[in-house]
Every structure is written in structure tokens, then in C-alpha cells.
Amino acid sequence: MQAWELLNQNVGYSHDGYYGTLSQDPDGPYNAPPDYAVTKKLNAEGGNPGGVELRWTDLLALAVNHGDIDVARLVLFYGAYTFSNVLSVIAHENNSAEMVRLLLLHLTDKTLKADLLTKTYREGKCPRLIEGFLKMDYRAIEAQIDGLKSLQFACRHGHSRIAELLLEYGANTLVEGDGLGTLLHLAAEQGSVDIVSLLFRFQEELKFDKRDNGGFRKTPLHIACHNGHEEVLKSLIAHGANVNASIANDGSETALHIATKQNRVEIVSTLLQHGADTEHKMALHLAAETGNVEITKLLLDNMNRRKIDSIAMYQRTPLMLALLKHHIPVMQLLIDRGAEFDTMDVNGNTLLDHVVDGSTEDLNLVRFLPDNLDVSLFENFNERKMTPLGVAAFEGKVNVLKLVFEKYGSVDVDFKNEHGRTTLHFAAIYGERGAMEVLINHEADINAKDNDGWTPLHYAYGSFQSAAGPSRAEVAEFLLEKGSCS
């Protein structure tokens, strides 16, 4: 026998004030409260397998959980309360909109009802309950959840079915939040392509290139690229979003730069397939600095070969940036594609200057240089009027000097700058005894004179000595021992 039949047959209103009697139950007390009486009868008929004591609210929960609206009506009539724990079970698909409406009609506590609405929006798991609220109270469509309006919250958290209900019931699609942007910005951030599609369907003139009102002024496409939401990106592009729109509309970074910095290989590929400009502020420089070989290759495959040595980011070439970050695989790729060693940055430094003028002495970078490198590159001067060897000597990078001579024995060790100073002069200025010894061992002219007639020994005695180096006397004695003329 069904539970509602048992209830109909055995529970009724008695004249002595109780809500039910079980006159046919020889073991149970007459005029018993209904929860006890119904429990006894259900136990006897097998309708309560657990054999636990039931209350009206328990019976309501069972009825709702099984989608039995007749039992729900009956126990509500007899005094069951529609507490939120009962209402929460209507997420089950076997419950009808009629059941939802029935329960909400019996939920008279306004605070409880408001809390339930907020909880249901926040969890996003019970669109039927949301629909029930929307049918009963138009104010439910503008509910505030954690500082957001209901539709904003649904878009930001990917609750697509609830978002669809709100849109069907006329929620405002133009709502924006401080620093959050439009609904499309929120959907792009969350990565819900379903919600993006909904917004395009319900708002014919959706402004897909509108910028948010945060500090970076991004479009939804920028946000999708930053977060790696490829399907959202494709949907935005399909609806006409501009892949080359720059942040803040000031000619700064585009989506391609954002995706490159975030190492989003698939996003970069999609952008390039849809016409992203590879030459705007040179995304290649970013790829080289981040060290992503795949993105570097994608960009090289889609750009003008002549731009590979362009000066852009930090006024350096991509090859220089890769070198400074020690991204050797990217360096190799750039060289294989034709990157030059002799291109100078704005300070007159070539790749060789950056190899020897780093914060660390990374010999792998020197070893990486090709064996057939034009040794005349060692004769280029930077803004300090030093050659690459001069920089290494000046900074006392003994191992770098040794490896350069090992790889390129024909380097002119006595090459002079416009002031007539050789590499040995620079080593002497800062008292770099180890560097001086390497240079002298490779036949550096210990008595070479600059334009003022000064030899390395003069600089050892002079006023240019570093306070951190050896004493003037020690440097001078070393040079004299090696054959310097006093």
C-alpha cells in the first residue's frame, strides 16, 4: 500500500485536539500524535523499512524526495513545515515545477525564504527551485549573492542553466560591476562557452569588444586568452571579436601578447589562425624571454623573417632576451631561423657582450656559440668603448676568457678602442689579476700604450683601481714579474 493511502486511511482530525488516531491499531495508544501513529502504521505495512520514528517533516522529505506530490500535499495539510532541508531535495529530476511551487507556497518565513534563495543561487545545483522563486516573486531575479546580482553570479560561476532561466525571465543583460566588466567578461573569465552562447542569444547587440572598468581595461577576448579558455575564444571570434584589440586601446599589448606571456600555446595558435598581428610590439620578444619553444616556433612561422632581429622589448633582440634568461633551446631555434650575432641593441651591445656581461658566469652560453663564429665580432665596441673581451677582463671573468680563447684562438687580444686601450688595460684598471694572467698567457702586449701613453702598469699605479681588488702594489708587482717595463 502506498504511503499516501496509509495516511489518507489512518490519519484524520479528532475532536479532542489531536491530528490523528489509529483506532484499528490494538498495540498503539488512541489519540496519539500523528507522527507516532503514522510511524506505527507504516512500520506494520512495510512502508518504513528503517523502522525509525517519523515526524511530519520527515514524511514530507520522503514525499519530496520521491516526487509524490499527493503525499506532500497531505502531510502539509496535517502540519508539516517546509524547512530548507526539505526544500533542498527538490534538486532531484523527478520533482515537478508543481512540487516546487507547492513547497514554496507553504514556506512563510521570509528570512528562511531569503536564505534559501541565496543558498540555491550560490550552489547553482537546483534550477527548478530558482524557477519556482522566479514564478512566485519577481524580486528573485534581482537577488544579491556575495555582492553580485543573480545573473552576474551565475555567469561568474558557470551556472549555465540558472543563467538561462534568469535570461528567460527578463534579467538585465547590461548590468556591470566595479572592476568586473560586463556579463560577457564574467563568462569569459569563468570559461563557460554555454553562457557566452546564451548571452549572444539573448542580447542581439552584445558589445563583445567592450573593455572592463578595471585597471587593465581588457575585453572579454583578452580575459579568455589570459585564462586559457580556447572554446570561449573561438566563440568570441566567431561573433566578430577583434583579435588585435589592444589593452586600454592605447596601442599596448594585444591578446597575442597576453597568451604568449601566459604560455598558452593553443590560444596563440588559435589567434594566429584568425589573423593576429605578430609584428605589433613584437610578441616574439615575449616568447623568447619566457622561453617557450613552441610559441616561438608558431610566431616565427607566421611572421616576416626580416623582423627576427628587430629591437623592441627592453631595446634588445629576441636572441638577446633568450640569452639573458638562459633559454638555450629558444636561442638555438632563433639561430637556426637566421638570427644574427652582430645586431646591436641601443647601447651598442651585441650578443657577445651579453654573453660575457651577465650577473652570473654561465659558461654554457659561451659553449653555445658556434665554432665558426666570425672572430671579428670580438672587435665590436659597446657604449663603454669596450669589446666583449674587454668586458670579460674588466669584470674578471677568467673562465669566460679561457673558454673564448679555447674556442677562438685567433681572437686579436691587443685590439684597441678609440682611446687606444686594449683588453689588458681594462683588466689592469680594476686590478683583475686572474684576467691579466690569462691575457698575458695568450700573448697580450704587456707594454701596449694607449693614446695618453699609459701602459697597463700605469693603470695599476693609477687612480682607477677598485677598492675591492688587490692592492696597487700587488698588481704592479705582478705586471713587473711578467715583463712590464717600469
Short mmCIF file of C-alpha atoms in Angstrom, two decimals:
data_model
loop_
_atom_site.label_atom_id
_atom_site.label_comp_id
_atom_site.label_asym_id
_atom_site.label_seq_id
_atom_site.Cartn_x
_atom_site.Cartn_y
_atom_site.Cartn_z
CA MET A 1 0.00 0.00 0.00
CA GLN A 2 1.28 3.49 -0.88
CA ALA A 3 2.28 5.81 1.94
CA TRP A 4 -0.27 8.41 0.96
CA GLU A 5 -3.03 5.77 1.04
CA LEU A 6 -1.99 4.76 4.55
CA LEU A 7 -2.06 8.39 5.57
CA ASN A 8 -5.45 9.00 3.98
CA GLN A 9 -7.00 5.94 5.60
CA ASN A 10 -5.50 6.21 9.06
CA VAL A 11 -4.91 9.85 9.86
CA GLY A 12 -7.60 12.42 10.41
CA TYR A 13 -8.63 15.24 12.66
CA SER A 14 -10.07 14.18 16.04
CA HIS A 15 -12.39 16.20 18.22
CA ASP A 16 -10.04 16.07 21.21
CA GLY A 17 -7.41 18.19 19.52
CA TYR A 18 -5.04 15.61 18.14
CA TYR A 19 -4.34 15.40 14.46
CA GLY A 20 -4.92 11.66 14.12
CA THR A 21 -5.93 8.35 15.68
CA LEU A 22 -5.30 4.74 14.86
CA SER A 23 -8.48 3.07 16.07
CA GLN A 24 -7.59 -0.21 14.37
CA ASP A 25 -4.14 -0.48 15.99
CA PRO A 26 -4.51 -2.74 19.08
CA ASP A 27 -0.99 -2.01 20.31
CA GLY A 28 -0.84 1.74 19.82
CA PRO A 29 -2.37 4.41 22.05
CA TYR A 30 -5.54 6.02 20.86
CA ASN A 31 -5.48 9.75 20.11
CA ALA A 32 -1.71 9.51 19.52
CA PRO A 33 0.13 12.36 17.79
CA PRO A 34 0.21 11.73 14.05
CA ASP A 35 3.96 11.27 13.66
CA TYR A 36 3.96 8.39 16.15
CA ALA A 37 0.75 6.92 14.82
CA VAL A 38 1.80 7.07 11.19
CA THR A 39 5.18 5.58 12.05
CA LYS A 40 3.48 2.63 13.71
CA LYS A 41 1.22 2.02 10.75
CA LEU A 42 3.97 2.43 8.15
CA ASN A 43 6.15 0.03 10.08
CA ALA A 44 3.38 -2.53 10.09
CA GLU A 45 2.75 -2.17 6.35
CA GLY A 46 6.44 -2.13 5.36
CA GLY A 47 6.34 1.49 4.29
CA ASN A 48 9.07 2.48 6.74
CA PRO A 49 11.86 -0.07 6.24
CA GLY A 50 14.19 1.57 8.74
CA GLY A 51 11.63 1.37 11.50
CA VAL A 52 12.64 4.79 12.84
CA GLU A 53 10.24 7.26 14.38
CA LEU A 54 8.97 9.68 11.74
CA ARG A 55 7.74 13.24 12.06
CA TRP A 56 5.56 15.09 9.63
CA THR A 57 8.59 16.88 8.23
CA ASP A 58 10.34 13.54 7.73
CA LEU A 59 7.34 12.32 5.79
CA LEU A 60 7.40 15.49 3.71
CA ALA A 61 11.06 14.95 2.91
CA LEU A 62 10.33 11.39 1.79
CA ALA A 63 7.45 12.56 -0.36
CA VAL A 64 9.51 15.30 -1.99
CA ASN A 65 12.49 13.02 -2.49
CA HIS A 66 10.26 10.53 -4.32
CA GLY A 67 8.36 13.17 -6.26
CA ASP A 68 5.00 12.18 -4.71
CA ILE A 69 3.02 15.40 -4.71
CA ASP A 70 -0.11 13.75 -3.24
CA VAL A 71 1.71 12.71 -0.08
CA ALA A 72 3.38 16.12 0.06
CA ARG A 73 0.00 17.88 -0.05
CA LEU A 74 -1.37 15.58 2.63
CA VAL A 75 1.40 15.99 5.17
CA LEU A 76 1.49 19.75 4.53
CA PHE A 77 -2.23 19.80 5.28
CA TYR A 78 -1.59 17.97 8.53
CA GLY A 79 1.03 20.45 9.66
CA ALA A 80 4.44 19.64 8.18
CA TYR A 81 6.82 22.57 7.86
CA THR A 82 8.73 23.30 4.66
CA PHE A 83 12.14 23.74 6.21
CA SER A 84 15.08 24.40 3.91
CA ASN A 85 16.47 20.91 4.43
CA VAL A 86 13.23 19.59 2.92
CA LEU A 87 13.32 22.04 0.05
CA SER A 88 16.92 21.19 -0.81
CA VAL A 89 15.97 17.71 -2.02
CA ILE A 90 13.90 19.05 -4.89
CA ALA A 91 17.04 19.15 -7.00
CA HIS A 92 16.09 15.63 -7.99
CA GLU A 93 14.86 15.48 -11.56
CA ASN A 94 11.70 13.57 -10.64
CA ASN A 95 10.20 16.64 -9.00
CA SER A 96 7.91 18.84 -11.00
CA ALA A 97 7.54 22.59 -11.06
CA GLU A 98 4.21 21.96 -9.31
CA MET A 99 6.03 20.37 -6.38
CA VAL A 100 8.39 23.31 -6.12
CA ARG A 101 5.54 25.77 -6.16
CA LEU A 102 3.65 23.77 -3.52
CA LEU A 103 6.59 23.84 -1.13
CA LEU A 104 7.38 27.50 -1.66
CA LEU A 105 3.75 28.45 -1.02
CA HIS A 106 4.00 26.79 2.38
CA LEU A 107 7.31 28.48 3.22
CA THR A 108 6.04 31.56 5.04
CA ASP A 109 9.16 32.57 6.97
CA LYS A 110 10.59 35.47 4.92
CA THR A 111 14.08 35.22 6.38
CA LEU A 112 14.20 31.49 5.76
CA LYS A 113 12.93 32.01 2.23
CA ALA A 114 15.57 34.68 1.50
CA ASP A 115 18.33 32.49 2.93
CA LEU A 116 17.15 29.57 0.85
CA LEU A 117 17.13 31.67 -2.32
CA THR A 118 20.68 32.90 -1.68
CA LYS A 119 21.89 29.39 -0.86
CA THR A 120 20.33 27.98 -4.02
CA TYR A 121 21.85 30.68 -6.23
CA ARG A 122 25.25 30.18 -4.60
CA GLU A 123 25.28 26.39 -5.03
CA GLY A 124 23.87 26.54 -8.56
CA LYS A 125 22.57 22.97 -8.37
CA CYS A 126 18.81 23.44 -8.27
CA PRO A 127 17.43 25.39 -11.24
CA ARG A 128 13.91 24.06 -10.52
CA LEU A 129 13.87 25.82 -7.18
CA ILE A 130 15.15 29.03 -8.78
CA GLU A 131 12.38 28.77 -11.36
CA GLY A 132 9.86 28.36 -8.56
CA PHE A 133 11.11 31.52 -6.90
CA LEU A 134 11.04 33.40 -10.20
CA LYS A 135 7.42 32.40 -10.82
CA MET A 136 6.31 33.49 -7.37
CA ASP A 137 8.33 36.65 -6.78
CA TYR A 138 9.74 38.96 -9.47
CA ARG A 139 12.26 40.28 -6.94
CA ALA A 140 14.10 36.95 -7.03
CA ILE A 141 15.56 37.96 -10.38
CA GLU A 142 17.49 40.85 -8.78
CA ALA A 143 18.69 38.95 -5.72
CA GLN A 144 22.16 39.83 -4.39
CA ILE A 145 24.64 37.00 -3.83
CA ASP A 146 28.04 37.85 -2.39
CA GLY A 147 27.82 41.39 -3.73
CA LEU A 148 26.70 40.35 -7.22
CA LYS A 149 23.30 40.34 -8.83
CA SER A 150 21.89 36.91 -9.56
CA LEU A 151 22.75 36.89 -13.27
CA GLN A 152 26.26 38.20 -12.61
CA PHE A 153 26.81 35.47 -10.06
CA ALA A 154 25.56 32.75 -12.41
CA CYS A 155 27.82 33.98 -15.22
CA ARG A 156 30.86 34.25 -13.00
CA HIS A 157 30.44 30.74 -11.60
CA GLY A 158 29.35 28.93 -14.74
CA HIS A 159 25.79 28.14 -13.64
CA SER A 160 24.50 27.99 -17.20
CA ARG A 161 21.01 26.59 -16.56
CA ILE A 162 20.29 29.20 -13.90
CA ALA A 163 21.67 31.91 -16.17
CA GLU A 164 19.33 30.72 -18.91
CA LEU A 165 16.32 30.86 -16.56
CA LEU A 166 17.20 34.38 -15.47
CA LEU A 167 17.55 35.50 -19.07
CA GLU A 168 14.22 33.88 -19.97
CA TYR A 169 12.55 35.76 -17.12
CA GLY A 170 13.98 39.06 -18.32
CA ALA A 171 17.10 39.67 -16.21
CA ASN A 172 19.04 42.81 -17.13
CA THR A 173 21.82 41.86 -19.55
CA LEU A 174 23.50 45.27 -19.34
CA VAL A 175 24.42 45.02 -15.66
CA GLU A 176 28.09 45.76 -14.85
CA GLY A 177 30.10 45.62 -11.64
CA ASP A 178 33.01 47.69 -10.37
CA GLY A 179 36.18 46.17 -11.76
CA LEU A 180 34.25 43.23 -13.20
CA GLY A 181 33.04 44.46 -16.54
CA THR A 182 30.04 43.06 -18.38
CA LEU A 183 28.37 39.68 -18.12
CA LEU A 184 30.47 38.60 -21.08
CA HIS A 185 33.64 39.48 -19.15
CA LEU A 186 32.47 37.27 -16.27
CA ALA A 187 31.63 34.37 -18.56
CA ALA A 188 34.97 34.69 -20.35
CA GLU A 189 36.82 34.66 -17.05
CA GLN A 190 34.98 31.54 -15.89
CA GLY A 191 35.34 29.81 -19.24
CA SER A 192 31.71 28.86 -19.84
CA VAL A 193 31.12 28.74 -23.57
CA ASP A 194 27.48 27.82 -22.84
CA ILE A 195 26.91 31.10 -21.02
CA VAL A 196 28.73 33.04 -23.74
CA SER A 197 26.36 31.50 -26.28
CA LEU A 198 23.37 32.35 -24.07
CA LEU A 199 24.42 35.97 -23.82
CA PHE A 200 24.76 36.27 -27.57
CA ARG A 201 21.35 34.63 -27.99
CA PHE A 202 19.52 36.88 -25.55
CA GLN A 203 21.27 40.14 -26.40
CA GLU A 204 21.29 40.84 -30.11
CA GLU A 205 23.68 43.79 -29.96
CA LEU A 206 26.11 42.41 -27.41
CA LYS A 207 29.22 44.59 -27.16
CA PHE A 208 31.83 41.87 -27.32
CA ASP A 209 34.76 44.31 -27.58
CA LYS A 210 33.76 46.47 -24.63
CA ARG A 211 36.50 46.93 -22.05
CA ASP A 212 36.08 46.20 -18.37
CA ASN A 213 36.29 49.02 -15.84
CA GLY A 214 39.28 47.59 -14.01
CA GLY A 215 42.85 48.80 -14.12
CA PHE A 216 43.86 46.96 -17.31
CA ARG A 217 40.78 47.72 -19.45
CA LYS A 218 40.54 44.28 -21.04
CA THR A 219 37.96 42.98 -23.48
CA PRO A 220 36.31 39.57 -22.92
CA LEU A 221 38.68 38.17 -25.54
CA HIS A 222 41.71 39.36 -23.55
CA ILE A 223 40.35 37.64 -20.45
CA ALA A 224 39.62 34.38 -22.27
CA CYS A 225 43.17 34.35 -23.62
CA HIS A 226 44.70 35.10 -20.22
CA ASN A 227 42.81 32.22 -18.60
CA GLY A 228 43.34 29.79 -21.46
CA HIS A 229 39.67 29.30 -22.39
CA GLU A 230 40.05 28.28 -26.02
CA GLU A 231 36.39 27.43 -26.71
CA VAL A 232 35.26 30.78 -25.34
CA LEU A 233 37.90 32.47 -27.50
CA LYS A 234 36.64 30.68 -30.61
CA SER A 235 33.05 31.66 -29.80
CA LEU A 236 34.01 35.31 -29.36
CA ILE A 237 35.95 35.31 -32.63
CA ALA A 238 33.02 33.64 -34.41
CA HIS A 239 30.79 36.50 -33.24
CA GLY A 240 33.22 39.13 -34.53
CA ALA A 241 35.55 39.94 -31.63
CA ASN A 242 38.71 41.79 -32.66
CA VAL A 243 41.77 39.59 -32.09
CA ASN A 244 44.09 42.60 -32.42
CA ALA A 245 42.38 44.89 -29.93
CA SER A 246 44.97 46.27 -27.54
CA ILE A 247 44.52 46.69 -23.82
CA ALA A 248 43.16 50.12 -22.93
CA ASN A 249 43.01 51.00 -26.63
CA ASP A 250 46.39 52.71 -26.40
CA GLY A 251 48.38 50.54 -28.76
CA SER A 252 49.78 48.41 -25.96
CA GLU A 253 49.62 44.64 -25.59
CA THR A 254 47.12 42.57 -27.54
CA ALA A 255 45.64 39.15 -26.87
CA LEU A 256 48.65 37.60 -28.59
CA HIS A 257 51.00 39.18 -26.04
CA ILE A 258 48.78 38.06 -23.17
CA ALA A 259 48.64 34.46 -24.38
CA THR A 260 52.38 34.43 -25.02
CA LYS A 261 53.21 35.66 -21.52
CA GLN A 262 50.90 33.02 -20.05
CA ASN A 263 52.47 30.26 -22.19
CA ARG A 264 49.09 29.43 -23.79
CA VAL A 265 50.26 27.51 -26.85
CA GLU A 266 46.79 26.55 -28.13
CA ILE A 267 45.49 30.07 -27.59
CA VAL A 268 48.41 31.53 -29.55
CA SER A 269 47.76 29.04 -32.35
CA THR A 270 44.06 29.98 -32.50
CA LEU A 271 44.84 33.70 -32.55
CA LEU A 272 47.36 33.27 -35.36
CA GLN A 273 44.85 31.24 -37.37
CA HIS A 274 42.46 34.19 -37.12
CA GLY A 275 44.84 36.93 -38.17
CA ALA A 276 46.62 38.04 -35.01
CA ASP A 277 49.31 40.63 -35.79
CA THR A 278 52.70 39.11 -34.97
CA GLU A 279 54.60 42.34 -35.52
CA HIS A 280 52.70 44.63 -33.14
CA LYS A 281 55.16 45.30 -30.31
CA MET A 282 56.82 42.02 -31.31
CA ALA A 283 55.28 39.11 -29.44
CA LEU A 284 58.38 37.17 -30.49
CA HIS A 285 60.39 39.09 -27.91
CA LEU A 286 57.99 37.94 -25.18
CA ALA A 287 58.18 34.33 -26.33
CA ALA A 288 61.97 34.47 -26.32
CA GLU A 289 62.06 35.94 -22.83
CA THR A 290 59.60 33.38 -21.43
CA GLY A 291 61.50 30.55 -23.10
CA ASN A 292 58.56 28.83 -24.77
CA VAL A 293 59.93 26.99 -27.80
CA GLU A 294 56.51 26.02 -29.19
CA ILE A 295 55.17 29.57 -29.14
CA THR A 296 58.43 30.92 -30.55
CA LYS A 297 58.15 28.49 -33.44
CA LEU A 298 54.49 29.40 -34.06
CA LEU A 299 55.38 33.09 -34.20
CA LEU A 300 58.37 32.53 -36.48
CA ASP A 301 56.17 30.51 -38.83
CA ASN A 302 53.71 33.40 -39.08
CA MET A 303 55.91 36.49 -39.27
CA ASN A 304 58.22 38.37 -41.57
CA ARG A 305 61.67 36.77 -41.47
CA ARG A 306 63.33 40.19 -41.51
CA LYS A 307 61.80 41.02 -38.11
CA ILE A 308 63.70 38.28 -36.29
CA ASP A 309 66.48 40.69 -35.29
CA SER A 310 64.29 43.69 -34.55
CA ILE A 311 64.97 45.84 -31.50
CA ALA A 312 61.87 46.10 -29.34
CA MET A 313 61.35 44.80 -25.82
CA TYR A 314 63.93 46.32 -23.44
CA GLN A 315 65.60 47.62 -26.62
CA ARG A 316 67.02 44.17 -27.35
CA THR A 317 66.62 41.46 -29.97
CA PRO A 318 64.73 38.20 -29.28
CA LEU A 319 68.05 36.33 -29.33
CA MET A 320 69.49 38.65 -26.69
CA LEU A 321 66.43 38.22 -24.48
CA ALA A 322 66.59 34.44 -24.73
CA LEU A 323 70.29 34.55 -23.89
CA LEU A 324 69.81 36.81 -20.86
CA LYS A 325 67.26 34.33 -19.48
CA HIS A 326 69.50 31.38 -20.44
CA HIS A 327 66.81 29.84 -22.67
CA ILE A 328 69.24 27.89 -24.82
CA PRO A 329 66.62 25.85 -26.79
CA VAL A 330 64.95 29.10 -27.87
CA MET A 331 68.34 30.57 -28.74
CA GLN A 332 69.09 27.56 -30.92
CA LEU A 333 65.74 27.87 -32.69
CA LEU A 334 66.29 31.58 -33.38
CA ILE A 335 69.78 30.97 -34.73
CA ASP A 336 68.51 28.11 -36.90
CA ARG A 337 65.97 30.56 -38.33
CA GLY A 338 68.68 33.10 -39.15
CA ALA A 339 69.07 35.35 -36.10
CA GLU A 340 72.28 37.36 -36.32
CA PHE A 341 75.04 37.66 -33.73
CA ASP A 342 76.20 41.11 -34.76
CA THR A 343 72.95 43.03 -34.27
CA MET A 344 73.44 45.77 -31.69
CA ASP A 345 70.97 46.98 -29.10
CA VAL A 346 70.54 50.68 -28.34
CA ASN A 347 73.60 50.57 -26.07
CA GLY A 348 75.81 49.18 -28.80
CA ASN A 349 75.96 45.72 -27.24
CA THR A 350 75.99 42.64 -29.44
CA LEU A 351 75.09 39.12 -28.40
CA LEU A 352 78.72 38.52 -27.40
CA ASP A 353 78.63 41.46 -25.00
CA HIS A 354 75.61 39.94 -23.30
CA VAL A 355 77.29 36.53 -23.15
CA VAL A 356 80.19 37.91 -21.10
CA ASP A 357 78.37 40.74 -19.31
CA GLY A 358 75.90 38.84 -17.15
CA SER A 359 75.19 38.62 -13.45
CA THR A 360 76.44 35.03 -13.49
CA GLU A 361 79.32 33.39 -15.27
CA ASP A 362 77.41 30.85 -17.37
CA LEU A 363 79.98 29.00 -19.45
CA ASN A 364 77.19 27.11 -21.23
CA LEU A 365 76.38 30.33 -23.06
CA VAL A 366 79.94 30.60 -24.31
CA ARG A 367 79.98 26.93 -25.27
CA PHE A 368 76.75 27.52 -27.14
CA LEU A 369 78.39 29.97 -29.53
CA PRO A 370 79.08 28.35 -32.91
CA ASP A 371 82.63 27.24 -33.65
CA ASN A 372 82.63 29.11 -36.95
CA LEU A 373 81.72 32.44 -35.37
CA ASP A 374 83.28 35.41 -37.10
CA VAL A 375 86.00 36.39 -34.63
CA SER A 376 85.88 39.97 -35.85
CA LEU A 377 82.71 40.26 -33.74
CA PHE A 378 85.01 40.36 -30.75
CA GLU A 379 86.24 43.71 -32.06
CA ASN A 380 82.86 45.48 -31.74
CA PHE A 381 82.67 48.23 -29.14
CA ASN A 382 79.77 48.87 -26.79
CA GLU A 383 78.78 52.18 -25.24
CA ARG A 384 81.64 51.88 -22.74
CA LYS A 385 84.06 51.61 -25.66
CA MET A 386 84.85 48.03 -24.72
CA THR A 387 84.99 44.88 -26.80
CA PRO A 388 83.37 41.69 -25.46
CA LEU A 389 86.80 40.53 -24.28
CA GLY A 390 87.32 43.90 -22.64
CA VAL A 391 84.09 43.47 -20.70
CA ALA A 392 85.10 39.98 -19.55
CA ALA A 393 88.52 41.24 -18.49
CA PHE A 394 87.08 44.33 -16.79
CA GLU A 395 84.74 42.09 -14.74
CA GLY A 396 87.37 39.47 -14.02
CA LYS A 397 85.57 36.59 -15.75
CA VAL A 398 88.57 34.34 -16.02
CA ASN A 399 86.74 31.19 -17.11
CA VAL A 400 84.91 33.07 -19.84
CA LEU A 401 88.20 34.38 -21.19
CA LYS A 402 89.76 30.92 -21.10
CA LEU A 403 86.85 29.35 -22.97
CA VAL A 404 86.79 32.11 -25.60
CA PHE A 405 90.48 31.58 -26.30
CA GLU A 406 89.93 27.83 -26.34
CA LYS A 407 87.17 28.13 -28.96
CA TYR A 408 88.55 31.08 -30.91
CA GLY A 409 92.31 31.11 -30.64
CA SER A 410 92.70 33.71 -33.38
CA VAL A 411 90.97 36.49 -31.44
CA ASP A 412 93.00 39.69 -31.55
CA VAL A 413 93.85 40.16 -27.90
CA ASP A 414 95.50 43.55 -28.50
CA PHE A 415 92.65 45.17 -30.41
CA LYS A 416 92.37 48.81 -29.29
CA ASN A 417 89.41 51.09 -28.80
CA GLU A 418 89.32 54.73 -29.85
CA HIS A 419 91.29 55.64 -26.73
CA GLY A 420 93.98 53.14 -27.60
CA ARG A 421 93.17 50.82 -24.70
CA THR A 422 93.50 47.06 -25.04
CA THR A 423 91.80 44.29 -23.11
CA LEU A 424 94.78 44.16 -20.77
CA HIS A 425 94.36 47.85 -19.97
CA PHE A 426 90.79 47.18 -18.79
CA ALA A 427 91.88 44.25 -16.64
CA ALA A 428 94.57 46.43 -15.05
CA ILE A 429 92.18 49.29 -14.31
CA TYR A 430 90.25 47.14 -11.85
CA GLY A 431 93.18 45.03 -10.77
CA GLU A 432 91.78 41.78 -12.17
CA ARG A 433 94.92 39.73 -11.74
CA GLY A 434 93.42 36.44 -12.96
CA ALA A 435 92.17 38.05 -16.16
CA MET A 436 95.53 39.72 -16.73
CA GLU A 437 97.30 36.38 -16.38
CA VAL A 438 95.03 34.72 -18.96
CA LEU A 439 95.57 37.58 -21.40
CA ILE A 440 99.33 37.61 -20.93
CA ASN A 441 99.45 33.83 -21.40
CA HIS A 442 97.75 34.43 -24.75
CA GLU A 443 100.46 36.89 -25.76
CA ALA A 444 98.77 40.15 -24.86
CA ASP A 445 101.19 43.05 -25.22
CA ILE A 446 102.03 43.86 -21.62
CA ASN A 447 103.60 47.18 -22.62
CA ALA A 448 100.89 48.38 -25.01
CA LYS A 449 100.31 52.13 -24.73
CA ASP A 450 97.00 53.93 -25.06
CA ASN A 451 96.56 57.36 -26.65
CA ASP A 452 97.89 59.00 -23.50
CA GLY A 453 100.97 56.79 -23.44
CA TRP A 454 99.73 54.77 -20.48
CA THR A 455 100.55 51.06 -20.21
CA PRO A 456 98.63 48.57 -18.06
CA LEU A 457 101.29 49.17 -15.38
CA HIS A 458 100.39 52.87 -15.27
CA TYR A 459 96.76 51.97 -14.61
CA ALA A 460 97.85 49.58 -11.88
CA TYR A 461 99.56 52.51 -10.17
CA GLY A 462 96.88 54.99 -11.16
CA SER A 463 93.66 56.18 -9.54
CA PHE A 464 91.27 53.80 -11.32
CA GLN A 465 91.88 50.81 -9.08
CA SER A 466 88.85 49.17 -7.47
CA ALA A 467 88.74 49.34 -3.71
CA ALA A 468 87.59 45.70 -3.69
CA GLY A 469 90.58 44.48 -5.70
CA PRO A 470 94.14 43.69 -4.72
CA SER A 471 96.46 46.48 -3.71
CA ARG A 472 98.15 48.65 -6.32
CA ALA A 473 101.50 47.31 -5.27
CA GLU A 474 100.40 43.69 -5.77
CA VAL A 475 99.09 44.37 -9.27
CA ALA A 476 102.16 46.36 -10.23
CA GLU A 477 104.46 43.67 -8.87
CA PHE A 478 102.61 41.03 -10.89
CA LEU A 479 102.96 43.05 -14.11
CA LEU A 480 106.62 43.70 -13.45
CA GLU A 481 107.19 39.99 -12.89
CA LYS A 482 105.55 39.31 -16.24
CA GLY A 483 107.88 41.69 -18.05
CA SER A 484 106.26 45.12 -17.88
CA CYS A 485 108.66 48.00 -18.33
CA SER A 486 108.71 50.36 -15.37
#
